[in-house]
Short mmCIF file of C-alpha atoms in Angstrom, two decimals:
data_model
loop_
_atom_site.label_atom_id
_atom_site.label_comp_id
_atom_site.label_asym_id
_atom_site.label_seq_id
_atom_site.Cartn_x
_atom_site.Cartn_y
_atom_site.Cartn_z
CA MET A 1 -73.27 -52.40 -83.96
CA GLU A 2 -73.28 -48.74 -85.31
CA HIS A 3 -71.58 -47.16 -88.59
CA ILE A 4 -67.75 -46.64 -87.97
CA THR A 5 -65.42 -45.57 -90.46
CA LEU A 6 -62.53 -46.91 -90.84
CA LEU A 7 -60.21 -44.71 -89.11
CA ILE A 8 -62.19 -45.40 -86.30
CA GLY A 9 -61.80 -48.95 -86.51
CA ILE A 10 -58.35 -48.48 -86.84
CA VAL A 11 -58.34 -46.40 -83.62
CA ILE A 12 -59.93 -49.40 -81.63
CA ILE A 13 -57.92 -52.36 -83.09
CA THR A 14 -54.75 -49.96 -81.86
CA ALA A 15 -56.52 -49.55 -78.56
CA LEU A 16 -56.85 -52.97 -78.46
CA VAL A 17 -53.53 -53.81 -79.49
CA PHE A 18 -52.72 -51.25 -76.53
CA ASP A 19 -54.26 -53.41 -73.94
CA PHE A 20 -52.99 -56.64 -75.34
CA THR A 21 -49.60 -55.20 -74.57
CA ASN A 22 -50.69 -54.02 -71.23
CA GLY A 23 -51.77 -57.21 -70.19
CA PHE A 24 -49.08 -58.96 -70.86
CA HIS A 25 -46.65 -55.97 -69.38
CA ASP A 26 -48.05 -56.65 -66.10
CA THR A 27 -48.99 -59.65 -65.87
CA ALA A 28 -45.69 -59.56 -63.61
CA ASN A 29 -47.22 -57.50 -61.58
CA ALA A 30 -49.15 -59.99 -59.67
CA MET A 31 -47.60 -63.02 -60.21
CA ALA A 32 -43.94 -62.25 -60.32
CA THR A 33 -43.02 -63.43 -56.99
CA THR A 34 -45.93 -66.12 -57.05
CA ILE A 35 -43.42 -67.70 -59.58
CA SER A 36 -40.59 -67.29 -58.77
CA THR A 37 -41.37 -68.74 -55.25
CA GLY A 38 -42.97 -72.04 -56.49
CA ALA A 39 -46.17 -70.78 -54.91
CA LEU A 40 -47.84 -71.74 -58.24
CA LYS A 41 -46.90 -72.93 -61.68
CA PRO A 42 -46.08 -70.58 -64.09
CA LYS A 43 -48.77 -71.26 -66.69
CA VAL A 44 -51.11 -71.72 -63.73
CA ALA A 45 -50.25 -68.16 -62.19
CA VAL A 46 -50.77 -66.44 -65.58
CA ALA A 47 -54.48 -68.80 -66.47
CA MET A 48 -55.53 -67.19 -63.12
CA SER A 49 -54.24 -63.63 -63.15
CA ALA A 50 -55.98 -64.05 -66.69
CA VAL A 51 -59.14 -64.98 -65.25
CA LEU A 52 -59.36 -62.82 -62.61
CA ASN A 53 -58.33 -59.48 -64.73
CA LEU A 54 -61.23 -60.71 -67.35
CA VAL A 55 -63.36 -60.66 -64.36
CA GLY A 56 -62.36 -57.86 -63.09
CA ALA A 57 -63.20 -55.96 -66.42
CA PHE A 58 -66.44 -56.87 -65.64
CA LEU A 59 -66.74 -56.11 -62.24
CA SER A 60 -67.37 -52.18 -62.19
CA VAL A 61 -68.65 -50.18 -64.66
CA GLU A 62 -67.61 -46.86 -63.24
CA VAL A 63 -65.13 -46.23 -66.34
CA ALA A 64 -63.37 -42.88 -65.85
CA LYS A 65 -65.43 -40.24 -67.97
CA THR A 66 -62.21 -38.40 -68.66
CA ILE A 67 -59.80 -41.25 -70.16
CA SER A 68 -56.48 -39.54 -69.19
CA GLY A 69 -57.77 -38.62 -65.67
CA GLY A 70 -57.91 -34.92 -67.10
CA ILE A 71 -54.24 -35.05 -67.70
CA ILE A 72 -55.95 -33.91 -71.71
CA ASP A 73 -58.30 -31.43 -72.43
CA GLU A 74 -60.20 -33.72 -74.19
CA GLY A 75 -62.56 -30.11 -75.45
CA SER A 76 -59.77 -29.10 -77.28
CA GLY A 77 -59.97 -30.52 -80.19
CA ILE A 78 -58.79 -34.30 -79.88
CA ARG A 79 -59.86 -36.20 -83.06
CA PRO A 80 -59.28 -40.20 -83.88
CA GLU A 81 -56.00 -39.46 -85.25
CA VAL A 82 -54.52 -37.91 -81.96
CA ILE A 83 -55.83 -40.62 -80.24
CA PHE A 84 -54.40 -43.16 -82.72
CA ALA A 85 -50.87 -41.83 -82.60
CA GLY A 86 -50.90 -41.49 -78.71
CA LEU A 87 -51.66 -45.17 -78.82
CA VAL A 88 -49.01 -46.21 -81.59
CA GLY A 89 -46.42 -44.18 -78.88
CA ALA A 90 -47.81 -46.41 -75.71
CA ILE A 91 -47.33 -49.50 -77.73
CA VAL A 92 -44.12 -49.09 -78.96
CA TRP A 93 -42.83 -48.27 -75.60
CA ASN A 94 -44.28 -51.03 -73.76
CA LEU A 95 -42.60 -53.54 -76.37
CA LEU A 96 -39.20 -51.46 -76.11
CA THR A 97 -39.39 -52.05 -72.51
CA TRP A 98 -40.92 -55.78 -72.38
CA LEU A 99 -37.89 -56.45 -74.90
CA ALA A 100 -35.43 -55.15 -72.26
CA GLY A 101 -37.32 -57.07 -69.47
CA LEU A 102 -38.32 -53.62 -67.53
CA PRO A 103 -41.45 -53.27 -65.82
CA SER A 104 -42.64 -49.73 -66.61
CA SER A 105 -45.97 -48.79 -66.18
CA SER A 106 -48.62 -48.87 -68.96
CA SER A 107 -50.47 -46.14 -67.75
CA HIS A 108 -48.04 -43.87 -67.79
CA ALA A 109 -46.74 -44.76 -71.46
CA LEU A 110 -50.38 -44.53 -72.28
CA PHE A 111 -50.66 -40.26 -70.83
CA GLY A 112 -47.17 -40.03 -72.34
CA GLY A 113 -48.06 -41.09 -76.01
CA LEU A 114 -51.52 -39.04 -75.42
CA ILE A 115 -49.84 -36.00 -74.01
CA GLY A 116 -47.17 -36.05 -76.85
CA ALA A 117 -49.78 -36.52 -79.43
CA THR A 118 -51.49 -33.68 -77.60
CA LEU A 119 -48.62 -31.47 -77.86
CA VAL A 120 -48.54 -31.56 -81.77
CA ALA A 121 -51.96 -31.75 -82.98
CA VAL A 122 -53.18 -29.24 -80.44
CA GLY A 123 -50.43 -27.39 -78.59
CA PRO A 124 -49.54 -27.05 -74.96
CA SER A 125 -53.58 -25.45 -74.44
CA GLY A 126 -54.56 -29.41 -74.38
CA VAL A 127 -52.27 -30.10 -72.16
CA HIS A 128 -52.87 -29.62 -67.97
CA GLY A 129 -49.65 -29.42 -66.60
CA ASP A 130 -50.99 -29.28 -62.89
CA ALA A 131 -52.74 -32.76 -63.43
CA VAL A 132 -49.11 -34.14 -64.76
CA VAL A 133 -47.39 -33.77 -61.87
CA MET A 134 -50.39 -34.42 -59.65
CA LYS A 135 -51.44 -37.67 -61.16
CA VAL A 136 -48.31 -38.87 -62.99
CA LEU A 137 -44.80 -37.46 -61.53
CA ILE A 138 -45.74 -37.29 -57.56
CA PRO A 139 -47.40 -40.44 -57.49
CA ALA A 140 -44.35 -42.48 -59.67
CA VAL A 141 -42.13 -40.87 -57.27
CA CYS A 142 -44.12 -41.84 -53.68
CA ALA A 143 -45.71 -45.27 -55.05
CA PRO A 144 -42.16 -47.74 -54.64
CA ILE A 145 -41.51 -46.03 -51.61
CA VAL A 146 -44.67 -46.29 -49.47
CA ALA A 147 -45.00 -49.43 -50.74
CA GLY A 148 -41.17 -50.61 -50.40
CA LEU A 149 -40.93 -49.29 -46.86
CA ALA A 150 -44.33 -51.38 -45.59
CA ALA A 151 -43.06 -54.47 -47.64
CA ALA A 152 -39.92 -54.54 -46.01
CA ALA A 153 -41.40 -53.43 -42.44
CA ALA A 154 -44.05 -56.79 -43.24
CA THR A 155 -40.94 -59.02 -44.03
CA ARG A 156 -39.01 -57.90 -40.67
CA LEU A 157 -41.89 -59.01 -38.79
CA THR A 158 -43.24 -61.89 -40.30
CA TYR A 159 -39.47 -63.04 -40.46
CA ARG A 160 -39.32 -62.51 -36.39
CA LEU A 161 -42.58 -63.94 -35.54
CA GLY A 162 -41.70 -66.96 -37.53
CA ARG A 163 -38.14 -67.38 -36.59
CA LYS A 164 -39.18 -70.24 -33.87
CA ALA A 165 -41.41 -72.04 -36.57
CA ASP A 166 -40.81 -75.19 -38.60
CA GLU A 167 -40.41 -74.06 -41.97
CA LYS A 168 -41.56 -76.86 -43.69
CA ALA A 169 -44.85 -76.76 -41.57
CA THR A 170 -45.15 -73.17 -42.56
CA ALA A 171 -44.36 -73.08 -46.39
CA LYS A 172 -48.40 -73.87 -47.14
CA GLY A 173 -49.27 -71.19 -45.37
CA TYR A 174 -47.30 -68.97 -47.01
CA ARG A 175 -48.07 -70.30 -50.27
CA ALA A 176 -51.80 -69.75 -50.09
CA GLY A 177 -51.23 -66.50 -48.40
CA GLN A 178 -49.52 -65.23 -51.76
CA ILE A 179 -52.08 -66.79 -54.06
CA ALA A 180 -54.58 -65.33 -52.20
CA SER A 181 -52.81 -61.59 -52.50
CA ALA A 182 -51.88 -61.65 -55.91
CA GLY A 183 -55.61 -63.00 -57.11
CA LEU A 184 -56.66 -59.46 -55.34
CA VAL A 185 -53.74 -57.79 -57.43
CA SER A 186 -54.72 -59.10 -60.34
CA LEU A 187 -58.55 -57.98 -59.96
CA ALA A 188 -57.89 -54.75 -59.45
CA HIS A 189 -55.52 -54.62 -62.22
CA GLY A 190 -58.39 -55.84 -64.41
CA THR A 191 -60.52 -53.09 -63.24
CA ASN A 192 -58.26 -50.35 -63.32
CA ASP A 193 -56.58 -51.09 -66.67
CA ALA A 194 -59.05 -52.66 -68.64
CA GLN A 195 -61.38 -49.81 -68.31
CA LYS A 196 -58.69 -46.91 -69.52
CA THR A 197 -58.65 -48.75 -72.54
CA MET A 198 -62.39 -49.50 -72.74
CA GLY A 199 -62.24 -45.04 -72.19
CA VAL A 200 -60.19 -44.92 -75.24
CA ILE A 201 -62.84 -46.40 -77.87
CA THR A 202 -65.48 -44.87 -76.00
CA LEU A 203 -63.92 -41.90 -76.57
CA ALA A 204 -62.54 -42.99 -80.21
CA LEU A 205 -66.57 -43.32 -80.72
CA ILE A 206 -67.69 -40.38 -79.64
CA THR A 207 -65.13 -37.87 -81.24
CA GLY A 208 -66.27 -39.93 -84.92
CA GLY A 209 -69.93 -39.76 -84.00
CA ALA A 210 -70.91 -43.47 -83.70
CA VAL A 211 -71.94 -43.20 -80.00
CA SER A 212 -73.51 -39.62 -78.39
CA PRO A 213 -71.03 -38.17 -75.99
CA HIS A 214 -70.75 -39.01 -72.21
CA SER A 215 -72.64 -42.23 -72.87
CA ASP A 216 -70.74 -45.39 -71.12
CA PRO A 217 -68.76 -47.92 -72.96
CA PRO A 218 -71.51 -50.02 -75.35
CA LEU A 219 -71.24 -53.76 -74.30
CA TRP A 220 -68.62 -55.44 -76.69
CA VAL A 221 -66.34 -52.62 -76.17
CA ILE A 222 -66.34 -54.27 -72.19
CA VAL A 223 -66.56 -57.83 -73.81
CA SER A 224 -63.34 -57.18 -76.37
CA ALA A 225 -61.44 -55.06 -74.00
CA GLY A 226 -61.47 -57.39 -71.23
CA THR A 227 -60.82 -60.31 -73.32
CA ALA A 228 -57.90 -58.22 -75.04
CA ILE A 229 -56.35 -57.73 -71.61
CA ALA A 230 -56.95 -61.50 -70.45
CA LEU A 231 -55.37 -62.53 -73.52
CA GLY A 232 -52.34 -60.74 -72.97
CA THR A 233 -51.44 -61.63 -69.21
CA TYR A 234 -52.21 -65.20 -70.23
CA ILE A 235 -49.34 -64.95 -72.38
CA GLY A 236 -47.68 -63.91 -70.07
CA GLY A 237 -44.48 -61.22 -70.23
CA TRP A 238 -41.93 -63.63 -69.18
CA ARG A 239 -39.17 -61.37 -68.89
CA ILE A 240 -40.62 -59.13 -67.11
CA ILE A 241 -41.84 -61.99 -64.78
CA ARG A 242 -38.00 -63.05 -64.65
CA THR A 243 -36.69 -59.64 -64.19
CA MET A 244 -39.05 -58.58 -61.12
CA GLY A 245 -39.27 -62.41 -59.59
CA ARG A 246 -35.25 -63.40 -59.53
CA GLY A 247 -33.52 -59.72 -60.65
CA ILE A 248 -34.60 -57.36 -57.85
CA THR A 249 -33.57 -59.66 -55.06
CA ASP A 250 -33.93 -63.53 -54.21
CA ILE A 251 -37.59 -64.02 -53.19
CA ALA A 252 -38.21 -66.59 -50.12
CA PRO A 253 -41.83 -67.15 -49.66
CA PRO A 254 -42.16 -65.32 -46.25
CA GLN A 255 -40.90 -62.20 -48.67
CA GLY A 256 -42.76 -63.17 -51.40
CA PHE A 257 -45.88 -63.11 -49.07
CA SER A 258 -45.29 -59.87 -47.59
CA ALA A 259 -44.33 -57.68 -50.89
CA GLN A 260 -47.81 -58.83 -52.22
CA THR A 261 -49.73 -57.81 -49.58
CA GLY A 262 -47.96 -54.84 -49.54
CA ALA A 263 -48.62 -54.21 -53.19
CA ALA A 264 -52.02 -55.06 -52.75
CA ALA A 265 -52.54 -53.11 -49.29
CA VAL A 266 -51.05 -50.23 -51.18
CA ILE A 267 -53.01 -50.32 -54.36
CA LEU A 268 -56.30 -50.67 -52.83
CA SER A 269 -55.45 -47.96 -50.09
CA SER A 270 -54.38 -45.41 -52.50
CA SER A 271 -57.08 -45.85 -55.13
CA HIS A 272 -59.71 -45.72 -52.08
CA ILE A 273 -58.42 -42.68 -50.78
CA GLY A 274 -58.22 -41.21 -53.92
CA PHE A 275 -54.20 -40.88 -54.60
CA ALA A 276 -54.51 -44.15 -57.16
CA LEU A 277 -50.37 -45.10 -57.25
CA SER A 278 -49.23 -46.90 -60.50
CA THR A 279 -49.83 -50.95 -59.70
CA THR A 280 -46.08 -51.54 -61.85
CA GLN A 281 -44.37 -49.11 -59.09
CA VAL A 282 -45.96 -50.31 -56.28
CA CYS A 283 -45.38 -54.09 -57.27
CA SER A 284 -41.58 -53.35 -57.85
CA GLY A 285 -41.33 -51.17 -54.57
CA SER A 286 -42.63 -53.62 -52.76
CA ILE A 287 -40.18 -56.42 -54.15
CA LEU A 288 -37.65 -54.32 -53.31
CA GLY A 289 -38.69 -53.32 -50.22
CA SER A 290 -39.62 -57.31 -49.08
CA GLY A 291 -35.20 -57.86 -50.51
CA VAL A 292 -34.45 -54.98 -47.90
CA GLY A 293 -36.29 -56.11 -45.19
CA ARG A 294 -34.65 -59.55 -44.81
CA LYS A 295 -31.97 -59.73 -42.88
CA GLY A 296 -28.92 -61.08 -44.90
CA ALA A 297 -30.66 -60.87 -48.15
CA SER A 298 -29.37 -58.94 -50.95
CA VAL A 299 -30.40 -56.48 -53.40
CA ARG A 300 -29.43 -56.00 -56.70
CA TRP A 301 -29.56 -52.08 -56.82
CA SER A 302 -28.10 -51.89 -60.42
CA THR A 303 -31.32 -54.09 -61.72
CA ALA A 304 -33.73 -51.42 -59.49
CA GLY A 305 -31.84 -48.20 -61.30
CA ARG A 306 -32.35 -49.68 -64.78
CA MET A 307 -35.77 -50.20 -63.78
CA LEU A 308 -35.74 -45.94 -62.40
CA ALA A 309 -34.49 -44.92 -65.44
CA ALA A 310 -37.19 -46.80 -67.15
CA TRP A 311 -39.40 -45.16 -65.40
CA GLY A 312 -38.04 -41.94 -65.71
CA LEU A 313 -37.89 -42.40 -69.80
CA THR A 314 -41.37 -43.85 -70.11
CA LEU A 315 -43.23 -40.25 -69.80
CA PRO A 316 -40.95 -38.35 -72.50
CA ALA A 317 -39.98 -41.89 -75.00
CA ALA A 318 -43.97 -42.67 -75.19
CA GLY A 319 -44.40 -39.39 -75.94
CA THR A 320 -41.47 -38.51 -78.07
CA VAL A 321 -42.75 -41.66 -80.12
CA ALA A 322 -46.50 -40.32 -80.17
CA ALA A 323 -45.35 -36.67 -81.19
CA GLY A 324 -43.64 -38.13 -84.65
CA ALA A 325 -47.12 -40.43 -85.66
CA ALA A 326 -49.18 -37.53 -84.66
CA LEU A 327 -47.08 -35.12 -87.52
CA LEU A 328 -47.06 -38.01 -89.69
CA ALA A 329 -50.96 -38.63 -88.86
CA ASP A 330 -52.01 -35.37 -89.38
CA GLN A 331 -51.37 -35.66 -93.21
CA GLY A 332 -54.12 -37.16 -94.19
CA SER A 333 -55.16 -41.13 -94.96
CA VAL A 334 -51.71 -41.97 -96.24
CA GLY A 335 -50.32 -40.53 -92.82
CA VAL A 336 -52.43 -42.82 -90.83
CA CYS A 337 -51.56 -45.87 -93.19
CA ALA A 338 -47.76 -45.19 -92.85
CA VAL A 339 -47.66 -44.64 -89.07
CA ALA A 340 -49.84 -47.84 -88.84
CA VAL A 341 -47.52 -49.48 -91.38
CA LEU A 342 -44.29 -47.84 -89.48
CA ALA A 343 -45.85 -49.44 -86.11
CA ALA A 344 -46.38 -52.69 -87.02
CA ALA A 345 -42.74 -53.03 -88.57
CA ALA A 346 -41.72 -51.79 -85.28
CA CYS A 347 -43.67 -54.26 -83.35
CA ALA A 348 -42.87 -56.90 -85.61
CA GLY A 349 -39.00 -56.11 -85.12
CA ILE A 350 -39.00 -56.06 -81.73
CA TRP A 351 -41.00 -59.63 -81.61
CA TYR A 352 -37.99 -60.70 -84.11
CA ALA A 353 -35.07 -59.62 -81.59
CA SER A 354 -37.04 -60.76 -78.45
CA ARG A 355 -36.55 -64.65 -80.48
CA ARG A 356 -32.82 -64.42 -80.03
CA LYS A 357 -32.60 -65.28 -76.15
CA PRO A 358 -36.52 -66.11 -75.45
CA VAL A 359 -37.75 -66.36 -72.01
CA HIS A 360 -40.60 -68.44 -71.15
CA ALA A 361 -42.25 -70.16 -69.03
CA SER A 362 -40.25 -73.16 -68.45
CA ASN A 363 -37.19 -70.67 -68.30
CA VAL A 364 -38.69 -68.18 -66.50
CA ASN A 365 -36.89 -68.84 -62.82
CA GLU A 366 -33.59 -68.64 -64.42
CA LEU A 367 -31.65 -65.90 -63.08
CA PRO A 368 -31.36 -63.76 -66.02
CA ASP A 369 -27.45 -63.16 -67.80
CA LEU A 370 -27.02 -60.02 -67.61
CA ILE A 371 -26.95 -59.86 -63.99
CA VAL A 372 -23.90 -60.83 -62.16
CA GLN A 373 -23.85 -63.30 -59.65
CA PRO A 374 -22.84 -63.32 -56.15
CA VAL A 375 -19.51 -64.90 -56.00
CA ASP A 376 -20.20 -66.91 -52.80
CA VAL A 377 -23.18 -68.71 -55.25
CA ALA A 378 -22.28 -71.77 -57.77
CA PRO A 379 -22.33 -70.61 -61.32
CA ASN A 380 -25.56 -71.50 -62.83
CA PRO A 381 -25.26 -73.35 -65.64
CA ALA A 382 -28.85 -72.48 -67.28
CA PRO A 383 -28.14 -69.59 -69.83
CA ALA A 384 -25.89 -71.36 -71.66
CA LYS A 385 -29.53 -73.73 -72.44
CA VAL A 386 -31.11 -70.64 -72.82
CA ASN A 387 -28.87 -69.01 -75.59
CA VAL A 388 -28.55 -72.10 -77.75
CA PRO A 389 -31.49 -72.15 -80.14
CA THR A 390 -32.61 -75.71 -79.84
CA ALA A 391 -35.04 -77.30 -82.12
CA GLU A 392 -37.01 -79.25 -79.54
CA PRO A 393 -40.47 -79.78 -80.55
CA SER A 394 -41.97 -78.17 -77.25
CA ARG A 395 -40.86 -74.68 -78.08
CA ALA A 396 -42.46 -74.13 -81.02
CA THR A 397 -45.93 -74.86 -78.38
CA ALA A 398 -44.34 -72.41 -75.49
CA PRO A 399 -45.39 -69.56 -75.52
CA THR A 400 -42.00 -66.49 -75.82
CA VAL A 401 -43.54 -63.28 -74.81
CA MET B 1 -50.56 -26.05 -57.69
CA SER B 2 -51.06 -27.77 -54.36
CA ILE B 3 -49.88 -31.24 -53.41
CA ASP B 4 -52.66 -32.86 -51.53
CA TRP B 5 -50.27 -33.77 -48.20
CA ALA B 6 -53.14 -34.89 -46.65
CA ALA B 7 -54.00 -37.62 -49.17
CA LEU B 8 -50.70 -38.85 -49.61
CA GLY B 9 -49.78 -39.01 -45.95
CA GLN B 10 -53.28 -40.75 -45.55
CA VAL B 11 -52.21 -43.28 -47.96
CA PHE B 12 -49.24 -43.71 -46.43
CA GLY B 13 -50.31 -44.41 -43.22
CA VAL B 14 -53.11 -46.60 -43.58
CA SER B 15 -50.98 -48.59 -46.16
CA VAL B 16 -47.91 -49.49 -44.02
CA GLY B 17 -50.63 -50.08 -41.31
CA VAL B 18 -52.70 -52.36 -42.73
CA THR B 19 -49.71 -54.43 -44.59
CA VAL B 20 -47.75 -54.64 -41.26
CA GLY B 21 -51.20 -55.54 -39.67
CA LEU B 22 -52.17 -58.15 -42.03
CA VAL B 23 -48.48 -59.78 -42.76
CA GLY B 24 -48.67 -59.97 -38.71
CA LEU B 25 -51.89 -61.70 -38.42
CA PHE B 26 -51.41 -64.39 -40.95
CA THR B 27 -48.15 -65.08 -39.93
CA LEU B 28 -49.20 -65.75 -36.36
CA GLY B 29 -51.60 -68.23 -38.16
CA ILE B 30 -49.36 -69.81 -39.57
CA VAL B 31 -47.12 -70.43 -36.77
CA TRP B 32 -49.88 -71.15 -34.42
CA LEU B 33 -51.45 -73.97 -36.78
CA SER B 34 -47.65 -75.24 -37.39
CA ARG B 35 -47.59 -76.01 -33.62
CA THR B 36 -50.01 -78.39 -34.08
CA GLU B 37 -48.14 -80.60 -36.99
CA GLU B 38 -45.46 -82.51 -36.53
CA THR B 39 -42.25 -82.62 -38.57
CA PRO B 40 -38.54 -84.33 -37.77
CA ASP B 41 -37.63 -81.37 -36.24
CA GLN B 42 -40.65 -80.28 -34.02
CA VAL B 43 -42.66 -82.53 -31.81
CA ALA B 44 -46.74 -81.33 -31.95
CA VAL B 45 -48.36 -79.84 -29.23
CA SER B 46 -51.38 -81.89 -28.31
CA GLY B 47 -54.58 -82.02 -25.72
CA GLY B 48 -55.87 -78.04 -24.86
CA SER B 49 -53.15 -76.21 -26.47
CA ALA B 50 -53.36 -78.16 -29.15
CA ALA B 51 -57.11 -76.94 -29.46
CA LEU B 52 -55.80 -73.19 -28.46
CA ALA B 53 -53.13 -72.83 -30.92
CA ARG B 54 -55.51 -74.21 -33.72
CA THR B 55 -58.47 -71.70 -32.33
CA GLY B 56 -56.14 -68.43 -32.79
CA ALA B 57 -54.41 -69.50 -35.82
CA TYR B 58 -58.58 -69.93 -37.33
CA THR B 59 -59.36 -66.77 -35.53
CA CYS B 60 -56.24 -64.88 -37.37
CA PHE B 61 -57.05 -66.31 -40.70
CA ALA B 62 -60.63 -65.60 -40.46
CA LEU B 63 -59.64 -62.04 -39.99
CA CYS B 64 -57.24 -61.85 -42.77
CA ALA B 65 -60.49 -63.60 -45.13
CA ALA B 66 -62.59 -60.93 -44.39
CA ALA B 67 -59.52 -58.01 -45.31
CA VAL B 68 -59.55 -59.64 -48.35
CA ALA B 69 -63.29 -59.58 -48.57
CA TYR B 70 -63.49 -55.93 -48.05
CA GLY B 71 -60.59 -55.57 -50.61
CA ILE B 72 -62.73 -57.13 -53.34
CA TRP B 73 -66.07 -55.00 -51.98
CA ILE B 74 -63.43 -52.06 -52.54
CA ILE B 75 -62.36 -52.97 -56.07
CA VAL B 76 -66.51 -53.44 -56.57
CA ASN B 77 -67.60 -50.38 -55.47
#
């Protein structure tokens, strides 16, 4: 391994932590409907998604030469401190949205963090405003609309075609279809998101002089980034899975299949045509669409509204945290250490707060308590069980993230 | 700043078309296959129409599998 300074080491670790949060934040994208319709058991679903994420990380060496997709002027004096501050902003926002159970885009958190840190450290000249609009804002508005319409049309069609068929006889087919399309989403996620972290680490190595400019990421970077995202995926962001799988609408197997196929089709066609849309927003949009497309299904628009708010806030919020971190980190080694300590404390605090109402593999399919039940549905007795901090031995082994 | 409306429109058209096409194809396959199965509420078709239903179903599934393979090819490249 090349000579690496302490600062670069901290940046690499922070990047891997971000990759990990990226993994567990985004498990829901591929697996929420698969889990809530019972096509796969929760643990099996996250394990499958983790393996495919890992495979995806190795599939393509087409690493984005510009980690930020041209949003940041990487030649304008980006130092490791700036990358570090950007990552801290992204991690803190990812954890906060996870605590609230809201699916927000990890890529937008990373972009927001890098933009905020760059604004403070370099100034407005370091950020390409056009690229922000083209690569973040427009895709953010379009993704849920495109995916939602596709999934709504597909749901309508599948119910129409299958209206005379026996429900039991078709269930197996829908199950297989869901698993296949969820696998495709996981694979695409591994290729895209693991590579973002590889790009960040490689950039840090380049700015530190450990690797020559324009080089591909070293093998250990690919392995560690792939492992971090797979591990995060396997731990499973159960809170977000619950919101997406149960909170937006009640998903029946044909809807899950339509939503998941729509998500896979939108993600792949958009990245193929060169107008990449955020995985998280595509998947949320397609689930919403599958609720709109099925006659008689109720869509909980309040959950959708909260998700929209989180999407709008992601860029500025991650940017603000990162800007503060950049101010501190600019004060030299003491500043960097202070940011690291504060970030670790924030993560610990959020994790502690999450323990009060843990969501894990065994209660992931219960309705979130913040959702008001429709009157015609029998009251769900389960939340009481969730809230009581029992001392069952099984709880100690269940992952609670 | 110029927004690439053409690319956006293409993404929209291709996404909706592919999704509806694939889901429709797969549903047809499921429905045809389910006709060959005996359930409490349904008498299975038999003989020539069963063979026809099964062939149609497998053709649909094969086309869907081809689409998935193409998807993986896009991811790899």
